[in-house]
CSV table of C-alpha atoms in Angstrom, one decimal:
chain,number,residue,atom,x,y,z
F,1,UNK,CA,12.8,1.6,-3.1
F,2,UNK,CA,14.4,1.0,-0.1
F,3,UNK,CA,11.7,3.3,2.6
F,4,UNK,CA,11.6,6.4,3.7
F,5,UNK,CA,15.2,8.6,4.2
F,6,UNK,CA,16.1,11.5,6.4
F,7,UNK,CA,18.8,13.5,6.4
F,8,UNK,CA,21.2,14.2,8.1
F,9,UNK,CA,21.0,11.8,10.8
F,10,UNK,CA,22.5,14.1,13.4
F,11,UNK,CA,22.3,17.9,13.5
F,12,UNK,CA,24.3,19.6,16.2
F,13,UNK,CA,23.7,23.6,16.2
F,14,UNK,CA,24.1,26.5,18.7
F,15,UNK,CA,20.7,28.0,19.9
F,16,UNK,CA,19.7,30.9,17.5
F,17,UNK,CA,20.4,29.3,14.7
F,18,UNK,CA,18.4,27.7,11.8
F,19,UNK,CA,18.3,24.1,10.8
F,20,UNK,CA,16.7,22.5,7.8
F,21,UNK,CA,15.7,18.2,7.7
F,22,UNK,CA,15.2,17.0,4.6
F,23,UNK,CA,12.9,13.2,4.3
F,24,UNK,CA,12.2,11.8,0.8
F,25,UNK,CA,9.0,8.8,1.3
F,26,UNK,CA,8.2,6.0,-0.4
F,27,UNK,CA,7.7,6.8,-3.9
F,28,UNK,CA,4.0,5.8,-4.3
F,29,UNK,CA,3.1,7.2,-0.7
F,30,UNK,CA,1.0,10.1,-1.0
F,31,UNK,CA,0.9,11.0,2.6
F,32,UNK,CA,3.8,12.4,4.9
F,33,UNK,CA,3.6,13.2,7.9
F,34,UNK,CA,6.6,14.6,10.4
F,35,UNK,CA,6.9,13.5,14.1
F,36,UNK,CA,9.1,14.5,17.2
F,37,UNK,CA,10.5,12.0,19.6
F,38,UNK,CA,11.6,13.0,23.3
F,39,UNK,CA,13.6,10.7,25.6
F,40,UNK,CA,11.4,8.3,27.4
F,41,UNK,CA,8.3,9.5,25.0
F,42,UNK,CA,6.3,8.0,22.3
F,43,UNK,CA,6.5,10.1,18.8
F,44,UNK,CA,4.3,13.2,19.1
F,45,UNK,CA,2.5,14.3,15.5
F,46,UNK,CA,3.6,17.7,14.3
F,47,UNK,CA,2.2,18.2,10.7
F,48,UNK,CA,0.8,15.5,7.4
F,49,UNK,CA,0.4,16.3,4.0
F,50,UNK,CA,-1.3,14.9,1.5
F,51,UNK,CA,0.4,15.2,-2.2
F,52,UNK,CA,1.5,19.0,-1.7
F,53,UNK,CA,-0.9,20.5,0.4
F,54,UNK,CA,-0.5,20.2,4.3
F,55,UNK,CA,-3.5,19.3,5.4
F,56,UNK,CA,-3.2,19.5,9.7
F,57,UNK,CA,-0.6,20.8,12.1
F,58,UNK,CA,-0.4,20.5,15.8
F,59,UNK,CA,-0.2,23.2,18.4
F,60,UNK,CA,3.1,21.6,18.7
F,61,UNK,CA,4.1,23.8,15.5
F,62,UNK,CA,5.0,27.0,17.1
F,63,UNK,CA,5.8,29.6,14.2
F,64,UNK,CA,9.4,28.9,14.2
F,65,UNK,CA,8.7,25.2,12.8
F,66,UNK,CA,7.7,25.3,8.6
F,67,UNK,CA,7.3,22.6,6.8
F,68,UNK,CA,7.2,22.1,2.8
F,69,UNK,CA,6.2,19.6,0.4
F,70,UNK,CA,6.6,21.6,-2.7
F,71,UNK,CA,6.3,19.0,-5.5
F,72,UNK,CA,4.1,16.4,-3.5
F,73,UNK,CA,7.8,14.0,-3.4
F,74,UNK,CA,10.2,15.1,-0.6
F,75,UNK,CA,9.7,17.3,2.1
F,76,UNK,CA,11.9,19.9,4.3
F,77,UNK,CA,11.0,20.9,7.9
F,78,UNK,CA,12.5,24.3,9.1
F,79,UNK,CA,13.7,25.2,12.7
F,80,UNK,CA,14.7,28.8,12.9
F,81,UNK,CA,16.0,30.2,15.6
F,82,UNK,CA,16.2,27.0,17.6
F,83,UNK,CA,16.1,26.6,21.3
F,84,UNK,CA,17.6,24.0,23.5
F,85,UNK,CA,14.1,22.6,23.9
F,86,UNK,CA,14.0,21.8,20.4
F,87,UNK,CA,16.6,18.8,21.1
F,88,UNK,CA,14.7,16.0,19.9
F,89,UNK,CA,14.4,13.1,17.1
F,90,UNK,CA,12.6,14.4,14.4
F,91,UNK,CA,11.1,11.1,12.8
F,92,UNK,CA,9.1,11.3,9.0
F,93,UNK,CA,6.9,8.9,8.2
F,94,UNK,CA,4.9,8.2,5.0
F,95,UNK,CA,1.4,6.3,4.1
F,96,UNK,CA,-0.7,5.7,1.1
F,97,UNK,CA,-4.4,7.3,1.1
F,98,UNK,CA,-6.5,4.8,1.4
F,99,UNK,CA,-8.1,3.4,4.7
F,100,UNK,CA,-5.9,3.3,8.2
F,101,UNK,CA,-2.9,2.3,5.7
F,102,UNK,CA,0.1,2.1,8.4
F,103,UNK,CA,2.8,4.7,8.5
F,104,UNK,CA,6.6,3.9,7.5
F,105,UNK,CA,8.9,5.5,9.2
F,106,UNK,CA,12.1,6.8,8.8
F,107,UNK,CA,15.2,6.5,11.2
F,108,UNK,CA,14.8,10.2,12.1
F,109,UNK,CA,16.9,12.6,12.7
F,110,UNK,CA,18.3,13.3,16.1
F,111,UNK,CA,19.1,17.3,16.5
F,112,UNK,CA,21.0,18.3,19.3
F,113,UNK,CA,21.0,22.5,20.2
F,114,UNK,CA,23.7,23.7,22.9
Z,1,UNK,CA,-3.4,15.4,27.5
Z,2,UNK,CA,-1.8,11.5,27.4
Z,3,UNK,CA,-4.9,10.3,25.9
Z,4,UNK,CA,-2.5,6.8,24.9
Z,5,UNK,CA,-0.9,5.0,27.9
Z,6,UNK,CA,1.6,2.2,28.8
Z,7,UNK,CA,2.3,1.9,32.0
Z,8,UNK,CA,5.2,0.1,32.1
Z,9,UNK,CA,8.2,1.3,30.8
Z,10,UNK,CA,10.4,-1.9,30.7
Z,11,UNK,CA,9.6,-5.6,30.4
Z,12,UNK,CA,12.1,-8.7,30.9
Z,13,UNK,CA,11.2,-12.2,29.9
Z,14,UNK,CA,12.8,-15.2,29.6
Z,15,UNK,CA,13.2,-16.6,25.7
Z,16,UNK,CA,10.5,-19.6,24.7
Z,17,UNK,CA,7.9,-17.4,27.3
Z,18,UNK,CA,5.4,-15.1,26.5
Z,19,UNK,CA,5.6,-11.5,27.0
Z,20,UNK,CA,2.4,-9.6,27.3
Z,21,UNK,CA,2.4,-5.6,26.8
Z,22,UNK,CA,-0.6,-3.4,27.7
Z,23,UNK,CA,-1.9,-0.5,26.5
Z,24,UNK,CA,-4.8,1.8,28.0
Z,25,UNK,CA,-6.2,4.7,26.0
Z,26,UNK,CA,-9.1,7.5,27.4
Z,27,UNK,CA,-10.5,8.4,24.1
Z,28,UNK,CA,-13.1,5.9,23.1
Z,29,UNK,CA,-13.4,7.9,19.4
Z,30,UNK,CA,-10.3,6.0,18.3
Z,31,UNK,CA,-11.2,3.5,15.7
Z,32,UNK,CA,-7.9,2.1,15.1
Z,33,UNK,CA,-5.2,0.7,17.1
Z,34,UNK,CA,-1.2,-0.3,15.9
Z,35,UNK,CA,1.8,-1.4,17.5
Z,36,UNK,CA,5.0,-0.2,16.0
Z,37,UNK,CA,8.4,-1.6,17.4
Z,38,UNK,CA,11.5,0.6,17.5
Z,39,UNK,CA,15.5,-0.8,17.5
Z,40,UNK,CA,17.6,1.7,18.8
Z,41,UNK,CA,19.0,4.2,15.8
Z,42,UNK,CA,16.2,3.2,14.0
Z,43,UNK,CA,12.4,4.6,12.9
Z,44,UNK,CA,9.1,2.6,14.4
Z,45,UNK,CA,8.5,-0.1,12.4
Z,46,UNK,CA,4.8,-1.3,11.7
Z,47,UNK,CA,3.8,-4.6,13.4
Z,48,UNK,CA,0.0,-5.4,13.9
Z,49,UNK,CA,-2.8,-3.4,13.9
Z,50,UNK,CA,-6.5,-3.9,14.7
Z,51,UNK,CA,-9.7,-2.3,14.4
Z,52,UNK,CA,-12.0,-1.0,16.5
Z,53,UNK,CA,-14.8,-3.2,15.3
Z,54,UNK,CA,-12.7,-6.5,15.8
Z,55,UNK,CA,-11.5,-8.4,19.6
Z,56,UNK,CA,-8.4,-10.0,18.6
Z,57,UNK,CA,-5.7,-9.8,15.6
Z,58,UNK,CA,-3.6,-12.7,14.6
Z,59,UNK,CA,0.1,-12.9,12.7
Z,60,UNK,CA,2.4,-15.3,13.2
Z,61,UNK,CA,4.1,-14.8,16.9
Z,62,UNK,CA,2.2,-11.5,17.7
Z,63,UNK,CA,-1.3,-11.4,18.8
Z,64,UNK,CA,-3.4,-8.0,19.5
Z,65,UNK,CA,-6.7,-8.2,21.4
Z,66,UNK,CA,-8.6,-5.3,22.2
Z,67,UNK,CA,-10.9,-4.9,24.8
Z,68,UNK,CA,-13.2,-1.7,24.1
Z,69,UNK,CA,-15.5,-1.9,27.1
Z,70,UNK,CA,-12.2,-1.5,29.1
Z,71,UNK,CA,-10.2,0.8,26.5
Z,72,UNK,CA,-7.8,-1.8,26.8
Z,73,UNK,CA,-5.4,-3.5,24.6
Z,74,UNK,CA,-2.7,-5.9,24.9
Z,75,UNK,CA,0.0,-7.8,22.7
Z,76,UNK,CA,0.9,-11.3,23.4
Z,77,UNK,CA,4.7,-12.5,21.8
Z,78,UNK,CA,4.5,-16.2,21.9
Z,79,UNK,CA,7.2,-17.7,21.9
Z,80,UNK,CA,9.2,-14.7,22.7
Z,81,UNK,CA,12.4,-14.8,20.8
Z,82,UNK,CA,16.2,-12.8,21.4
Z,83,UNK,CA,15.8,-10.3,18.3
Z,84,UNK,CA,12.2,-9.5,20.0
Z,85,UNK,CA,14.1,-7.4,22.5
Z,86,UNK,CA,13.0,-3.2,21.5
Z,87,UNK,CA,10.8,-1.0,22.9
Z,88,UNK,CA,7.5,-1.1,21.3
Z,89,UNK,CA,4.9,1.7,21.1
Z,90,UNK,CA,1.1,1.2,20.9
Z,91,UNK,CA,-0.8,4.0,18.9
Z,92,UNK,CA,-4.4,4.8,18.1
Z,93,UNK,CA,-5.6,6.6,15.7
Z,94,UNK,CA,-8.8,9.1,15.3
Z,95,UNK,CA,-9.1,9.8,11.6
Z,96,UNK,CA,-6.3,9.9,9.1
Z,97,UNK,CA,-3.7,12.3,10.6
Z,98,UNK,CA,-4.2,11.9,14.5
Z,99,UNK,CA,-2.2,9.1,15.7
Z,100,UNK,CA,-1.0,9.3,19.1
Z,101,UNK,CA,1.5,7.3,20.6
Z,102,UNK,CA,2.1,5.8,24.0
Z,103,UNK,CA,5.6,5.9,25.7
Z,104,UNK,CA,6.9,2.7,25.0
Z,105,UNK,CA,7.7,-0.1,26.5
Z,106,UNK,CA,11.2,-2.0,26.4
Z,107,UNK,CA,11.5,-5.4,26.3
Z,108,UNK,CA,14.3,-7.5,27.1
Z,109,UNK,CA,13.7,-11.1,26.3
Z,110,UNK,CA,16.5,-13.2,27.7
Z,111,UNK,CA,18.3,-16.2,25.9
């Protein structure tokens, strides 16, 4: 297992439209958690899930944002009708359960709306 | 609410030196502190941690100390080495799922 993957690793769209990221974790990680990274800021928390439930999302999550972990493996996270101020990197991470176990990320996904 | 702080954005040291980045935090609830260092193109990468019940966290090059009267922690690089040069991010956590970053700090250590 070589970590946690995201794809793609670049998204360029036109506002209005919908965009999909997928991240598979680390095969034994139960937790997986999706972040967004601005310029100049440190990753902000936007949802976890533990196995297939999603357990906690941030206000950041307006209703345009979903995300899935259907089968408790990978997961997808859902922009629709993006805006330009959804430019960001949009970094998954993954943990195992027990105790303040550190996450792992992935090397995000940078989406770019014009 | 920027409840995880660094203040400075950059630091430069020379190689063989230490290099000493701080951390401030408002939220005296977090029981967990990490400090992830990010290349460019790539994903935070794990580095030390330490908990809120311990001062100071040893590995290697990379030292953590916390100081919780303060809400105040640090991490010394001795020696500081070329490939050391990213921009690191300290985090704290308040249960399982509420990790907040600070903004990072980049560090250039010079050869």
């Amino acid at each position: 297992d070589t970590g946690v993957s995201q794809n793609p690793r670049h998204k360029i769209t036109k506002r209005g439209q919908n965009v999909t990221f997928r991240c598979d974790p680390i095969s034994e990680h139960n937790r997986l958690y999706w972040y967004r990274q601005t310029l100049g800021q440190g990753p902000e928390f936007l949802t976890y899930f533990q196995n297939e439930a999603q357990l906690e999302k941030s206000r950041l999550l307006s209703d345009r944002f979903s995300a899935e972990r259907p089968k408790g493996s990978f997961s997808t996270l859902e922009i629709q009708r993006t805006e330009q101020g959804d430019s960001a990197m949009y970094l998954c991470a993954s943990s195992l359960v027990q105790g303040n176990s550190p996450l792992h990320f992935g090397n995000g996904t940078r989406l770019t709306v014009t | 609410d920027q409840q995880v702080k660094q203040n400075s954005p950059s630091l430069s040291v020379q190689e063989g030196r230490i290099s000493i980045l701080n951390c401030d935090y408002t939220n005296s609830m977090f029981d967990y502190f990490l400090w992830y260092k990010k290349y460019p193109a790539e994903g935070p990468t794990f580095l030390i941690s330490i908990s809120s019940i311990k001062d100071k966290n040893e590995d290697g090059r990379f030292t953590v100390f916390l100081n919780k009267s303060a809400k105040h922690l640090s991490l010394h690089i001795v020696p500081s080495q070329p490939g050391d040069s990213a921009v690191y991010f300290c985090a704290a956590i308040l249960g399982f799922s509420d990790m907040r970053f600070g903004a990072g700090t980049r560090l250039t250590v010079k050869p």
